[in-house]
Amino acid sequence: AQKVTQAQTEISVVEKEDVTLDCVYETRDTTYYLFWYKQPPSGELVFLIRRNSFDEQNEISGRYSWNFQKSTSSFNFTITASQVVDSAVYFCALRMNRDDKIIFGKGTRLHILP
Amino acid sequence: DTGVSQDPRHKITKRGQNVTFRCDPISEHNRLYWYRQTLGQGPEFLTYFQNEAQLEKSRLLSDRFSAERPKGSFSTLEIQRTEQGDSAMYLCASSLRQGGSGANVLTFGAGSRLTVL
């Protein structure tokens, strides 16, 4: 079965702190894709990153970075020097290559306190 | 390109009534997805279309739910005889499926929030 687990339901940090959101996935497929989406209070899911299972290179985009480790089936997301505008719910998601739908985790609600 | 549009944004109805939601995808996108999101949960897949063909339906989509995409452009999701358990945010997303492998990225609309009293 395919599954995405985001064990952290809610996290609060003070502005400018770094924060890491954990994501663990389960799949027996060898080819799959991992995603992170952000859902701000407005409600619209915003795409952040896609990573395929053959590309384990970590990625950095500004204050955002992602750590993909197949050995532990994890795809963690770190925000460096957090800002209040980063407050949102963040979803990790999985899609198998043979499938056409994305499976989402339950999300982590991130509060950045001023 | 105005993104994915959903209408209405909010709907309050009484139990037993029928409701219909509309989704207008990004014009060049050939795939359209419906998801449902309840409070504190991630989006759950309901169904998706490639052009006008409905290719997959989730077990979550009971007989009271029907989705259409008649001309391969906009889509409607109808819920008949609504129940209080249907209260949720209904999200529409679209993507461009191109030949070959590669996971298409879904672009989501703002959602239609349904409250069943």
JSON list of C-alpha atoms in Angstrom, two decimals:
[
{"chain": "A", "resi": 1, "resn": "ALA", "atom": "CA", "xyz": [0.00, 0.00, 0.00]},
{"chain": "A", "resi": 2, "resn": "GLN", "atom": "CA", "xyz": [1.08, 3.55, -0.61]},
{"chain": "A", "resi": 3, "resn": "LYS", "atom": "CA", "xyz": [1.11, 5.93, 2.28]},
{"chain": "A", "resi": 4, "resn": "VAL", "atom": "CA", "xyz": [2.51, 9.28, 3.36]},
{"chain": "A", "resi": 5, "resn": "THR", "atom": "CA", "xyz": [3.06, 10.01, 7.03]},
{"chain": "A", "resi": 6, "resn": "GLN", "atom": "CA", "xyz": [3.62, 13.44, 8.46]},
{"chain": "A", "resi": 7, "resn": "ALA", "atom": "CA", "xyz": [4.03, 12.74, 12.15]},
{"chain": "A", "resi": 8, "resn": "GLN", "atom": "CA", "xyz": [4.19, 16.38, 13.19]},
{"chain": "A", "resi": 9, "resn": "THR", "atom": "CA", "xyz": [0.64, 17.66, 13.40]},
{"chain": "A", "resi": 10, "resn": "GLU", "atom": "CA", "xyz": [1.56, 21.17, 14.48]},
{"chain": "A", "resi": 11, "resn": "ILE", "atom": "CA", "xyz": [4.80, 23.07, 14.98]},
{"chain": "A", "resi": 12, "resn": "SER", "atom": "CA", "xyz": [5.40, 26.53, 16.41]},
{"chain": "A", "resi": 13, "resn": "VAL", "atom": "CA", "xyz": [8.69, 28.35, 16.13]},
{"chain": "A", "resi": 14, "resn": "VAL", "atom": "CA", "xyz": [9.79, 31.91, 16.64]},
{"chain": "A", "resi": 15, "resn": "GLU", "atom": "CA", "xyz": [10.56, 33.94, 13.57]},
{"chain": "A", "resi": 16, "resn": "LYS", "atom": "CA", "xyz": [14.09, 33.53, 12.17]},
{"chain": "A", "resi": 17, "resn": "GLU", "atom": "CA", "xyz": [14.45, 30.05, 13.60]},
{"chain": "A", "resi": 18, "resn": "ASP", "atom": "CA", "xyz": [15.03, 27.12, 11.28]},
{"chain": "A", "resi": 19, "resn": "VAL", "atom": "CA", "xyz": [12.38, 24.43, 11.14]},
{"chain": "A", "resi": 20, "resn": "THR", "atom": "CA", "xyz": [12.24, 20.98, 9.56]},
{"chain": "A", "resi": 21, "resn": "LEU", "atom": "CA", "xyz": [9.03, 19.26, 8.51]},
{"chain": "A", "resi": 22, "resn": "ASP", "atom": "CA", "xyz": [9.24, 15.50, 8.37]},
{"chain": "A", "resi": 23, "resn": "CYS", "atom": "CA", "xyz": [7.76, 13.25, 5.72]},
{"chain": "A", "resi": 24, "resn": "VAL", "atom": "CA", "xyz": [7.97, 9.47, 5.54]},
{"chain": "A", "resi": 25, "resn": "TYR", "atom": "CA", "xyz": [6.46, 7.56, 2.66]},
{"chain": "A", "resi": 26, "resn": "GLU", "atom": "CA", "xyz": [5.68, 3.94, 1.85]},
{"chain": "A", "resi": 27, "resn": "THR", "atom": "CA", "xyz": [5.63, 2.37, -1.57]},
{"chain": "A", "resi": 28, "resn": "ARG", "atom": "CA", "xyz": [6.83, -0.82, -3.19]},
{"chain": "A", "resi": 29, "resn": "ASP", "atom": "CA", "xyz": [7.31, 0.85, -6.53]},
{"chain": "A", "resi": 30, "resn": "THR", "atom": "CA", "xyz": [10.79, 1.72, -7.70]},
{"chain": "A", "resi": 31, "resn": "THR", "atom": "CA", "xyz": [9.64, 4.69, -9.73]},
{"chain": "A", "resi": 32, "resn": "TYR", "atom": "CA", "xyz": [7.66, 7.34, -7.92]},
{"chain": "A", "resi": 33, "resn": "TYR", "atom": "CA", "xyz": [7.44, 11.05, -7.34]},
{"chain": "A", "resi": 34, "resn": "LEU", "atom": "CA", "xyz": [7.37, 13.08, -4.17]},
{"chain": "A", "resi": 35, "resn": "PHE", "atom": "CA", "xyz": [5.89, 16.52, -3.73]},
{"chain": "A", "resi": 36, "resn": "TRP", "atom": "CA", "xyz": [5.50, 19.26, -1.18]},
{"chain": "A", "resi": 37, "resn": "TYR", "atom": "CA", "xyz": [2.57, 21.65, -1.25]},
{"chain": "A", "resi": 38, "resn": "LYS", "atom": "CA", "xyz": [1.83, 24.67, 0.92]},
{"chain": "A", "resi": 39, "resn": "GLN", "atom": "CA", "xyz": [-1.71, 25.61, 1.96]},
{"chain": "A", "resi": 40, "resn": "PRO", "atom": "CA", "xyz": [-1.84, 29.15, 3.36]},
{"chain": "A", "resi": 41, "resn": "PRO", "atom": "CA", "xyz": [-4.88, 30.42, 5.26]},
{"chain": "A", "resi": 42, "resn": "SER", "atom": "CA", "xyz": [-6.49, 31.40, 1.96]},
{"chain": "A", "resi": 43, "resn": "GLY", "atom": "CA", "xyz": [-6.87, 27.69, 1.29]},
{"chain": "A", "resi": 44, "resn": "GLU", "atom": "CA", "xyz": [-5.32, 27.26, -2.14]},
{"chain": "A", "resi": 45, "resn": "LEU", "atom": "CA", "xyz": [-2.67, 24.55, -2.35]},
{"chain": "A", "resi": 46, "resn": "VAL", "atom": "CA", "xyz": [0.56, 25.88, -3.78]},
{"chain": "A", "resi": 47, "resn": "PHE", "atom": "CA", "xyz": [3.11, 23.57, -5.38]},
{"chain": "A", "resi": 48, "resn": "LEU", "atom": "CA", "xyz": [6.61, 23.83, -3.92]},
{"chain": "A", "resi": 49, "resn": "ILE", "atom": "CA", "xyz": [8.68, 20.96, -5.29]},
{"chain": "A", "resi": 50, "resn": "ARG", "atom": "CA", "xyz": [8.60, 17.64, -7.15]},
{"chain": "A", "resi": 51, "resn": "ARG", "atom": "CA", "xyz": [11.30, 15.02, -6.88]},
{"chain": "A", "resi": 52, "resn": "ASN", "atom": "CA", "xyz": [11.53, 11.68, -8.70]},
{"chain": "A", "resi": 53, "resn": "SER", "atom": "CA", "xyz": [12.77, 8.54, -7.03]},
{"chain": "A", "resi": 54, "resn": "PHE", "atom": "CA", "xyz": [15.95, 8.40, -9.09]},
{"chain": "A", "resi": 55, "resn": "ASP", "atom": "CA", "xyz": [17.14, 11.82, -8.09]},
{"chain": "A", "resi": 56, "resn": "GLU", "atom": "CA", "xyz": [18.39, 11.85, -4.53]},
{"chain": "A", "resi": 57, "resn": "GLN", "atom": "CA", "xyz": [20.16, 15.14, -4.80]},
{"chain": "A", "resi": 58, "resn": "ASN", "atom": "CA", "xyz": [19.09, 17.57, -2.16]},
{"chain": "A", "resi": 59, "resn": "GLU", "atom": "CA", "xyz": [17.63, 20.79, -3.42]},
{"chain": "A", "resi": 60, "resn": "ILE", "atom": "CA", "xyz": [17.78, 24.33, -2.17]},
{"chain": "A", "resi": 61, "resn": "SER", "atom": "CA", "xyz": [15.53, 27.15, -3.26]},
{"chain": "A", "resi": 62, "resn": "GLY", "atom": "CA", "xyz": [16.14, 30.33, -1.34]},
{"chain": "A", "resi": 63, "resn": "ARG", "atom": "CA", "xyz": [15.25, 29.65, 2.30]},
{"chain": "A", "resi": 64, "resn": "TYR", "atom": "CA", "xyz": [13.72, 26.27, 1.42]},
{"chain": "A", "resi": 65, "resn": "SER", "atom": "CA", "xyz": [15.63, 23.03, 1.19]},
{"chain": "A", "resi": 66, "resn": "TRP", "atom": "CA", "xyz": [14.63, 19.41, 0.78]},
{"chain": "A", "resi": 67, "resn": "ASN", "atom": "CA", "xyz": [16.43, 16.28, 1.93]},
{"chain": "A", "resi": 68, "resn": "PHE", "atom": "CA", "xyz": [15.46, 13.11, 0.07]},
{"chain": "A", "resi": 69, "resn": "GLN", "atom": "CA", "xyz": [16.77, 9.84, 1.52]},
{"chain": "A", "resi": 70, "resn": "LYS", "atom": "CA", "xyz": [15.56, 6.61, -0.09]},
{"chain": "A", "resi": 71, "resn": "SER", "atom": "CA", "xyz": [17.28, 4.53, 2.59]},
{"chain": "A", "resi": 72, "resn": "THR", "atom": "CA", "xyz": [14.89, 5.88, 5.20]},
{"chain": "A", "resi": 73, "resn": "SER", "atom": "CA", "xyz": [12.00, 6.64, 2.81]},
{"chain": "A", "resi": 74, "resn": "SER", "atom": "CA", "xyz": [12.01, 10.23, 3.91]},
{"chain": "A", "resi": 75, "resn": "PHE", "atom": "CA", "xyz": [11.62, 13.53, 2.12]},
{"chain": "A", "resi": 76, "resn": "ASN", "atom": "CA", "xyz": [12.07, 16.26, 4.70]},
{"chain": "A", "resi": 77, "resn": "PHE", "atom": "CA", "xyz": [11.57, 19.95, 4.19]},
{"chain": "A", "resi": 78, "resn": "THR", "atom": "CA", "xyz": [13.56, 22.65, 5.97]},
{"chain": "A", "resi": 79, "resn": "ILE", "atom": "CA", "xyz": [12.80, 26.34, 6.14]},
{"chain": "A", "resi": 80, "resn": "THR", "atom": "CA", "xyz": [15.78, 28.44, 7.12]},
{"chain": "A", "resi": 81, "resn": "ALA", "atom": "CA", "xyz": [15.34, 31.77, 8.89]},
{"chain": "A", "resi": 82, "resn": "SER", "atom": "CA", "xyz": [11.58, 31.33, 9.04]},
{"chain": "A", "resi": 83, "resn": "GLN", "atom": "CA", "xyz": [9.24, 34.24, 8.46]},
{"chain": "A", "resi": 84, "resn": "VAL", "atom": "CA", "xyz": [5.68, 34.89, 9.57]},
{"chain": "A", "resi": 85, "resn": "VAL", "atom": "CA", "xyz": [4.55, 34.49, 5.96]},
{"chain": "A", "resi": 86, "resn": "ASP", "atom": "CA", "xyz": [5.69, 30.87, 6.11]},
{"chain": "A", "resi": 87, "resn": "SER", "atom": "CA", "xyz": [2.80, 30.12, 8.46]},
{"chain": "A", "resi": 88, "resn": "ALA", "atom": "CA", "xyz": [0.64, 27.57, 6.66]},
{"chain": "A", "resi": 89, "resn": "VAL", "atom": "CA", "xyz": [-0.19, 23.90, 6.45]},
{"chain": "A", "resi": 90, "resn": "TYR", "atom": "CA", "xyz": [2.40, 21.93, 4.51]},
{"chain": "A", "resi": 91, "resn": "PHE", "atom": "CA", "xyz": [1.58, 18.69, 2.76]},
{"chain": "A", "resi": 92, "resn": "CYS", "atom": "CA", "xyz": [3.91, 16.00, 1.57]},
{"chain": "A", "resi": 93, "resn": "ALA", "atom": "CA", "xyz": [2.55, 13.84, -1.26]},
{"chain": "A", "resi": 94, "resn": "LEU", "atom": "CA", "xyz": [3.42, 10.75, -3.27]},
{"chain": "A", "resi": 95, "resn": "ARG", "atom": "CA", "xyz": [2.59, 9.53, -6.75]},
{"chain": "A", "resi": 96, "resn": "MET", "atom": "CA", "xyz": [3.58, 6.20, -8.25]},
{"chain": "A", "resi": 97, "resn": "ASN", "atom": "CA", "xyz": [4.68, 6.18, -11.86]},
{"chain": "A", "resi": 98, "resn": "ARG", "atom": "CA", "xyz": [2.02, 3.62, -12.76]},
{"chain": "A", "resi": 99, "resn": "ASP", "atom": "CA", "xyz": [-0.71, 5.71, -11.16]},
{"chain": "A", "resi": 100, "resn": "ASP", "atom": "CA", "xyz": [-2.16, 9.07, -11.99]},
{"chain": "A", "resi": 101, "resn": "LYS", "atom": "CA", "xyz": [-3.30, 10.35, -8.63]},
{"chain": "A", "resi": 102, "resn": "ILE", "atom": "CA", "xyz": [-1.35, 11.99, -5.86]},
{"chain": "A", "resi": 103, "resn": "ILE", "atom": "CA", "xyz": [-1.70, 10.73, -2.31]},
{"chain": "A", "resi": 104, "resn": "PHE", "atom": "CA", "xyz": [-1.32, 13.35, 0.38]},
{"chain": "A", "resi": 105, "resn": "GLY", "atom": "CA", "xyz": [-0.21, 13.15, 3.97]},
{"chain": "A", "resi": 106, "resn": "LYS", "atom": "CA", "xyz": [-2.31, 14.72, 6.69]},
{"chain": "A", "resi": 107, "resn": "GLY", "atom": "CA", "xyz": [-0.20, 17.84, 6.75]},
{"chain": "A", "resi": 108, "resn": "THR", "atom": "CA", "xyz": [1.82, 19.78, 9.29]},
{"chain": "A", "resi": 109, "resn": "ARG", "atom": "CA", "xyz": [0.47, 23.09, 10.50]},
{"chain": "A", "resi": 110, "resn": "LEU", "atom": "CA", "xyz": [3.34, 25.51, 10.93]},
{"chain": "A", "resi": 111, "resn": "HIS", "atom": "CA", "xyz": [3.04, 28.60, 13.09]},
{"chain": "A", "resi": 112, "resn": "ILE", "atom": "CA", "xyz": [5.78, 31.21, 12.83]},
{"chain": "A", "resi": 113, "resn": "LEU", "atom": "CA", "xyz": [5.54, 33.50, 15.82]},
{"chain": "A", "resi": 114, "resn": "PRO", "atom": "CA", "xyz": [6.73, 37.11, 15.51]},
{"chain": "B", "resi": 1, "resn": "ASP", "atom": "CA", "xyz": [-3.99, 32.12, -17.71]},
{"chain": "B", "resi": 2, "resn": "THR", "atom": "CA", "xyz": [-6.14, 32.79, -14.67]},
{"chain": "B", "resi": 3, "resn": "GLY", "atom": "CA", "xyz": [-5.47, 29.52, -12.87]},
{"chain": "B", "resi": 4, "resn": "VAL", "atom": "CA", "xyz": [-8.06, 27.00, -11.75]},
{"chain": "B", "resi": 5, "resn": "SER", "atom": "CA", "xyz": [-11.41, 28.52, -10.87]},
{"chain": "B", "resi": 6, "resn": "GLN", "atom": "CA", "xyz": [-14.04, 26.97, -8.66]},
{"chain": "B", "resi": 7, "resn": "ASP", "atom": "CA", "xyz": [-17.59, 28.04, -8.07]},
{"chain": "B", "resi": 8, "resn": "PRO", "atom": "CA", "xyz": [-19.22, 28.58, -5.66]},
{"chain": "B", "resi": 9, "resn": "ARG", "atom": "CA", "xyz": [-16.57, 29.19, -3.04]},
{"chain": "B", "resi": 10, "resn": "HIS", "atom": "CA", "xyz": [-19.01, 28.50, -0.26]},
{"chain": "B", "resi": 11, "resn": "LYS", "atom": "CA", "xyz": [-22.26, 26.56, -0.19]},
{"chain": "B", "resi": 12, "resn": "ILE", "atom": "CA", "xyz": [-24.55, 25.99, 2.77]},
{"chain": "B", "resi": 13, "resn": "THR", "atom": "CA", "xyz": [-27.33, 23.53, 2.23]},
{"chain": "B", "resi": 14, "resn": "LYS", "atom": "CA", "xyz": [-29.80, 21.47, 4.16]},
{"chain": "B", "resi": 15, "resn": "ARG", "atom": "CA", "xyz": [-29.48, 17.75, 4.47]},
{"chain": "B", "resi": 16, "resn": "GLY", "atom": "CA", "xyz": [-31.14, 15.99, 1.57]},
{"chain": "B", "resi": 17, "resn": "GLN", "atom": "CA", "xyz": [-30.63, 18.76, -0.97]},
{"chain": "B", "resi": 18, "resn": "ASN", "atom": "CA", "xyz": [-28.55, 18.40, -4.12]},
{"chain": "B", "resi": 19, "resn": "VAL", "atom": "CA", "xyz": [-25.53, 20.60, -4.74]},
{"chain": "B", "resi": 20, "resn": "THR", "atom": "CA", "xyz": [-23.32, 21.12, -7.76]},
{"chain": "B", "resi": 21, "resn": "PHE", "atom": "CA", "xyz": [-19.82, 22.51, -7.94]},
{"chain": "B", "resi": 22, "resn": "ARG", "atom": "CA", "xyz": [-18.10, 23.75, -11.03]},
{"chain": "B", "resi": 23, "resn": "CYS", "atom": "CA", "xyz": [-14.42, 23.75, -11.89]},
{"chain": "B", "resi": 24, "resn": "ASP", "atom": "CA", "xyz": [-12.75, 25.60, -14.75]},
{"chain": "B", "resi": 25, "resn": "PRO", "atom": "CA", "xyz": [-9.22, 24.29, -15.24]},
{"chain": "B", "resi": 26, "resn": "ILE", "atom": "CA", "xyz": [-6.26, 25.99, -16.84]},
{"chain": "B", "resi": 27, "resn": "SER", "atom": "CA", "xyz": [-7.23, 26.07, -20.49]},
{"chain": "B", "resi": 28, "resn": "GLU", "atom": "CA", "xyz": [-4.39, 24.02, -21.93]},
{"chain": "B", "resi": 29, "resn": "HIS", "atom": "CA", "xyz": [-4.58, 21.34, -19.22]},
{"chain": "B", "resi": 30, "resn": "ASN", "atom": "CA", "xyz": [-6.07, 18.03, -20.32]},
{"chain": "B", "resi": 31, "resn": "ARG", "atom": "CA", "xyz": [-6.35, 16.42, -16.88]},
{"chain": "B", "resi": 32, "resn": "LEU", "atom": "CA", "xyz": [-8.75, 17.45, -14.17]},
{"chain": "B", "resi": 33, "resn": "TYR", "atom": "CA", "xyz": [-8.93, 16.08, -10.65]},
{"chain": "B", "resi": 34, "resn": "TRP", "atom": "CA", "xyz": [-11.38, 16.33, -7.78]},
{"chain": "B", "resi": 35, "resn": "TYR", "atom": "CA", "xyz": [-10.24, 15.98, -4.19]},
{"chain": "B", "resi": 36, "resn": "ARG", "atom": "CA", "xyz": [-12.05, 16.31, -0.88]},
{"chain": "B", "resi": 37, "resn": "GLN", "atom": "CA", "xyz": [-10.48, 17.81, 2.21]},
{"chain": "B", "resi": 38, "resn": "THR", "atom": "CA", "xyz": [-11.97, 17.67, 5.68]},
{"chain": "B", "resi": 39, "resn": "LEU", "atom": "CA", "xyz": [-10.76, 19.65, 8.66]},
{"chain": "B", "resi": 40, "resn": "GLY", "atom": "CA", "xyz": [-7.30, 18.67, 9.77]},
{"chain": "B", "resi": 41, "resn": "GLN", "atom": "CA", "xyz": [-6.80, 16.18, 6.96]},
{"chain": "B", "resi": 42, "resn": "GLY", "atom": "CA", "xyz": [-4.95, 16.13, 3.71]},
{"chain": "B", "resi": 43, "resn": "PRO", "atom": "CA", "xyz": [-6.77, 16.15, 0.38]},
{"chain": "B", "resi": 44, "resn": "GLU", "atom": "CA", "xyz": [-8.32, 12.80, -0.54]},
{"chain": "B", "resi": 45, "resn": "PHE", "atom": "CA", "xyz": [-8.61, 11.77, -4.16]},
{"chain": "B", "resi": 46, "resn": "LEU", "atom": "CA", "xyz": [-12.13, 11.43, -5.56]},
{"chain": "B", "resi": 47, "resn": "THR", "atom": "CA", "xyz": [-11.85, 11.15, -9.32]},
{"chain": "B", "resi": 48, "resn": "TYR", "atom": "CA", "xyz": [-10.05, 12.42, -12.38]},
{"chain": "B", "resi": 49, "resn": "PHE", "atom": "CA", "xyz": [-10.58, 13.03, -16.08]},
{"chain": "B", "resi": 50, "resn": "GLN", "atom": "CA", "xyz": [-8.34, 13.05, -19.08]},
{"chain": "B", "resi": 51, "resn": "ASN", "atom": "CA", "xyz": [-10.13, 15.27, -21.54]},
{"chain": "B", "resi": 52, "resn": "GLU", "atom": "CA", "xyz": [-13.76, 14.15, -21.28]},
{"chain": "B", "resi": 53, "resn": "ALA", "atom": "CA", "xyz": [-13.05, 10.60, -20.13]},
{"chain": "B", "resi": 54, "resn": "GLN", "atom": "CA", "xyz": [-13.39, 9.78, -16.46]},
{"chain": "B", "resi": 55, "resn": "LEU", "atom": "CA", "xyz": [-10.46, 7.45, -15.88]},
{"chain": "B", "resi": 56, "resn": "GLU", "atom": "CA", "xyz": [-10.64, 6.63, -12.20]},
{"chain": "B", "resi": 57, "resn": "LYS", "atom": "CA", "xyz": [-13.05, 6.94, -9.30]},
{"chain": "B", "resi": 58, "resn": "SER", "atom": "CA", "xyz": [-12.21, 6.49, -5.65]},
{"chain": "B", "resi": 59, "resn": "ARG", "atom": "CA", "xyz": [-14.22, 4.27, -3.33]},
{"chain": "B", "resi": 60, "resn": "LEU", "atom": "CA", "xyz": [-14.96, 7.50, -1.52]},
{"chain": "B", "resi": 61, "resn": "LEU", "atom": "CA", "xyz": [-17.16, 8.52, -4.43]},
{"chain": "B", "resi": 62, "resn": "SER", "atom": "CA", "xyz": [-20.47, 6.98, -3.43]},
{"chain": "B", "resi": 63, "resn": "ASP", "atom": "CA", "xyz": [-23.45, 6.62, -5.76]},
{"chain": "B", "resi": 64, "resn": "ARG", "atom": "CA", "xyz": [-24.67, 10.02, -4.60]},
{"chain": "B", "resi": 65, "resn": "PHE", "atom": "CA", "xyz": [-21.66, 11.67, -6.20]},
{"chain": "B", "resi": 66, "resn": "SER", "atom": "CA", "xyz": [-21.30, 12.19, -9.92]},
{"chain": "B", "resi": 67, "resn": "ALA", "atom": "CA", "xyz": [-18.73, 14.10, -11.87]},
{"chain": "B", "resi": 68, "resn": "GLU", "atom": "CA", "xyz": [-18.73, 15.10, -15.50]},
{"chain": "B", "resi": 69, "resn": "ARG", "atom": "CA", "xyz": [-16.49, 16.87, -17.93]},
{"chain": "B", "resi": 70, "resn": "PRO", "atom": "CA", "xyz": [-18.66, 16.88, -21.04]},
{"chain": "B", "resi": 71, "resn": "LYS", "atom": "CA", "xyz": [-16.47, 18.78, -23.47]},
{"chain": "B", "resi": 72, "resn": "GLY", "atom": "CA", "xyz": [-13.12, 18.19, -21.89]},
{"chain": "B", "resi": 73, "resn": "SER", "atom": "CA", "xyz": [-13.01, 21.69, -20.48]},
{"chain": "B", "resi": 74, "resn": "PHE", "atom": "CA", "xyz": [-14.92, 22.57, -17.30]},
{"chain": "B", "resi": 75, "resn": "SER", "atom": "CA", "xyz": [-16.14, 19.91, -14.90]},
{"chain": "B", "resi": 76, "resn": "THR", "atom": "CA", "xyz": [-19.04, 19.61, -12.49]},
{"chain": "B", "resi": 77, "resn": "LEU", "atom": "CA", "xyz": [-19.28, 17.61, -9.30]},
{"chain": "B", "resi": 78, "resn": "GLU", "atom": "CA", "xyz": [-22.80, 16.91, -8.11]},
{"chain": "B", "resi": 79, "resn": "ILE", "atom": "CA", "xyz": [-23.76, 15.54, -4.74]},
{"chain": "B", "resi": 80, "resn": "GLN", "atom": "CA", "xyz": [-27.30, 14.25, -4.44]},
{"chain": "B", "resi": 81, "resn": "ARG", "atom": "CA", "xyz": [-29.21, 13.91, -1.19]},
{"chain": "B", "resi": 82, "resn": "THR", "atom": "CA", "xyz": [-26.46, 15.55, 0.81]},
{"chain": "B", "resi": 83, "resn": "GLU", "atom": "CA", "xyz": [-25.57, 14.27, 4.26]},
{"chain": "B", "resi": 84, "resn": "GLN", "atom": "CA", "xyz": [-23.81, 16.04, 7.09]},
{"chain": "B", "resi": 85, "resn": "GLY", "atom": "CA", "xyz": [-20.77, 13.86, 6.46]},
{"chain": "B", "resi": 86, "resn": "ASP", "atom": "CA", "xyz": [-20.41, 15.48, 3.05]},
{"chain": "B", "resi": 87, "resn": "SER", "atom": "CA", "xyz": [-19.37, 18.74, 4.68]},
{"chain": "B", "resi": 88, "resn": "ALA", "atom": "CA", "xyz": [-15.87, 19.40, 3.41]},
{"chain": "B", "resi": 89, "resn": "MET", "atom": "CA", "xyz": [-13.77, 21.47, 1.06]},
{"chain": "B", "resi": 90, "resn": "TYR", "atom": "CA", "xyz": [-13.98, 20.17, -2.50]},
{"chain": "B", "resi": 91, "resn": "LEU", "atom": "CA", "xyz": [-10.80, 20.89, -4.38]},
{"chain": "B", "resi": 92, "resn": "CYS", "atom": "CA", "xyz": [-10.30, 20.84, -8.11]},
{"chain": "B", "resi": 93, "resn": "ALA", "atom": "CA", "xyz": [-6.90, 20.58, -9.75]},
{"chain": "B", "resi": 94, "resn": "SER", "atom": "CA", "xyz": [-5.69, 20.40, -13.31]},
{"chain": "B", "resi": 95, "resn": "SER", "atom": "CA", "xyz": [-2.53, 19.33, -15.05]},
{"chain": "B", "resi": 96, "resn": "LEU", "atom": "CA", "xyz": [-1.07, 18.80, -18.48]},
{"chain": "B", "resi": 97, "resn": "ARG", "atom": "CA", "xyz": [-0.42, 15.17, -19.22]},
{"chain": "B", "resi": 98, "resn": "GLN", "atom": "CA", "xyz": [2.20, 14.83, -21.90]},
{"chain": "B", "resi": 99, "resn": "GLY", "atom": "CA", "xyz": [3.45, 11.73, -23.62]},
{"chain": "B", "resi": 100, "resn": "GLY", "atom": "CA", "xyz": [6.08, 9.66, -21.86]},
{"chain": "B", "resi": 101, "resn": "SER", "atom": "CA", "xyz": [6.85, 9.42, -18.19]},
{"chain": "B", "resi": 102, "resn": "GLY", "atom": "CA", "xyz": [7.03, 12.18, -15.67]},
{"chain": "B", "resi": 103, "resn": "ALA", "atom": "CA", "xyz": [4.66, 13.20, -12.96]},
{"chain": "B", "resi": 104, "resn": "ASN", "atom": "CA", "xyz": [2.54, 16.13, -13.95]},
{"chain": "B", "resi": 105, "resn": "VAL", "atom": "CA", "xyz": [2.25, 18.81, -11.32]},
{"chain": "B", "resi": 106, "resn": "LEU", "atom": "CA", "xyz": [-1.27, 19.56, -10.14]},
{"chain": "B", "resi": 107, "resn": "THR", "atom": "CA", "xyz": [-2.41, 23.16, -10.00]},
{"chain": "B", "resi": 108, "resn": "PHE", "atom": "CA", "xyz": [-5.20, 23.56, -7.47]},
{"chain": "B", "resi": 109, "resn": "GLY", "atom": "CA", "xyz": [-8.13, 25.90, -7.27]},
{"chain": "B", "resi": 110, "resn": "ALA", "atom": "CA", "xyz": [-9.16, 27.65, -4.08]},
{"chain": "B", "resi": 111, "resn": "GLY", "atom": "CA", "xyz": [-11.84, 25.06, -3.37]},
{"chain": "B", "resi": 112, "resn": "SER", "atom": "CA", "xyz": [-15.57, 25.01, -2.75]},
{"chain": "B", "resi": 113, "resn": "ARG", "atom": "CA", "xyz": [-16.50, 24.69, 0.89]},
{"chain": "B", "resi": 114, "resn": "LEU", "atom": "CA", "xyz": [-19.69, 22.74, 1.54]},
{"chain": "B", "resi": 115, "resn": "THR", "atom": "CA", "xyz": [-21.59, 22.91, 4.81]},
{"chain": "B", "resi": 116, "resn": "VAL", "atom": "CA", "xyz": [-24.53, 20.56, 5.21]},
{"chain": "B", "resi": 117, "resn": "LEU", "atom": "CA", "xyz": [-26.89, 21.48, 8.03]}
]
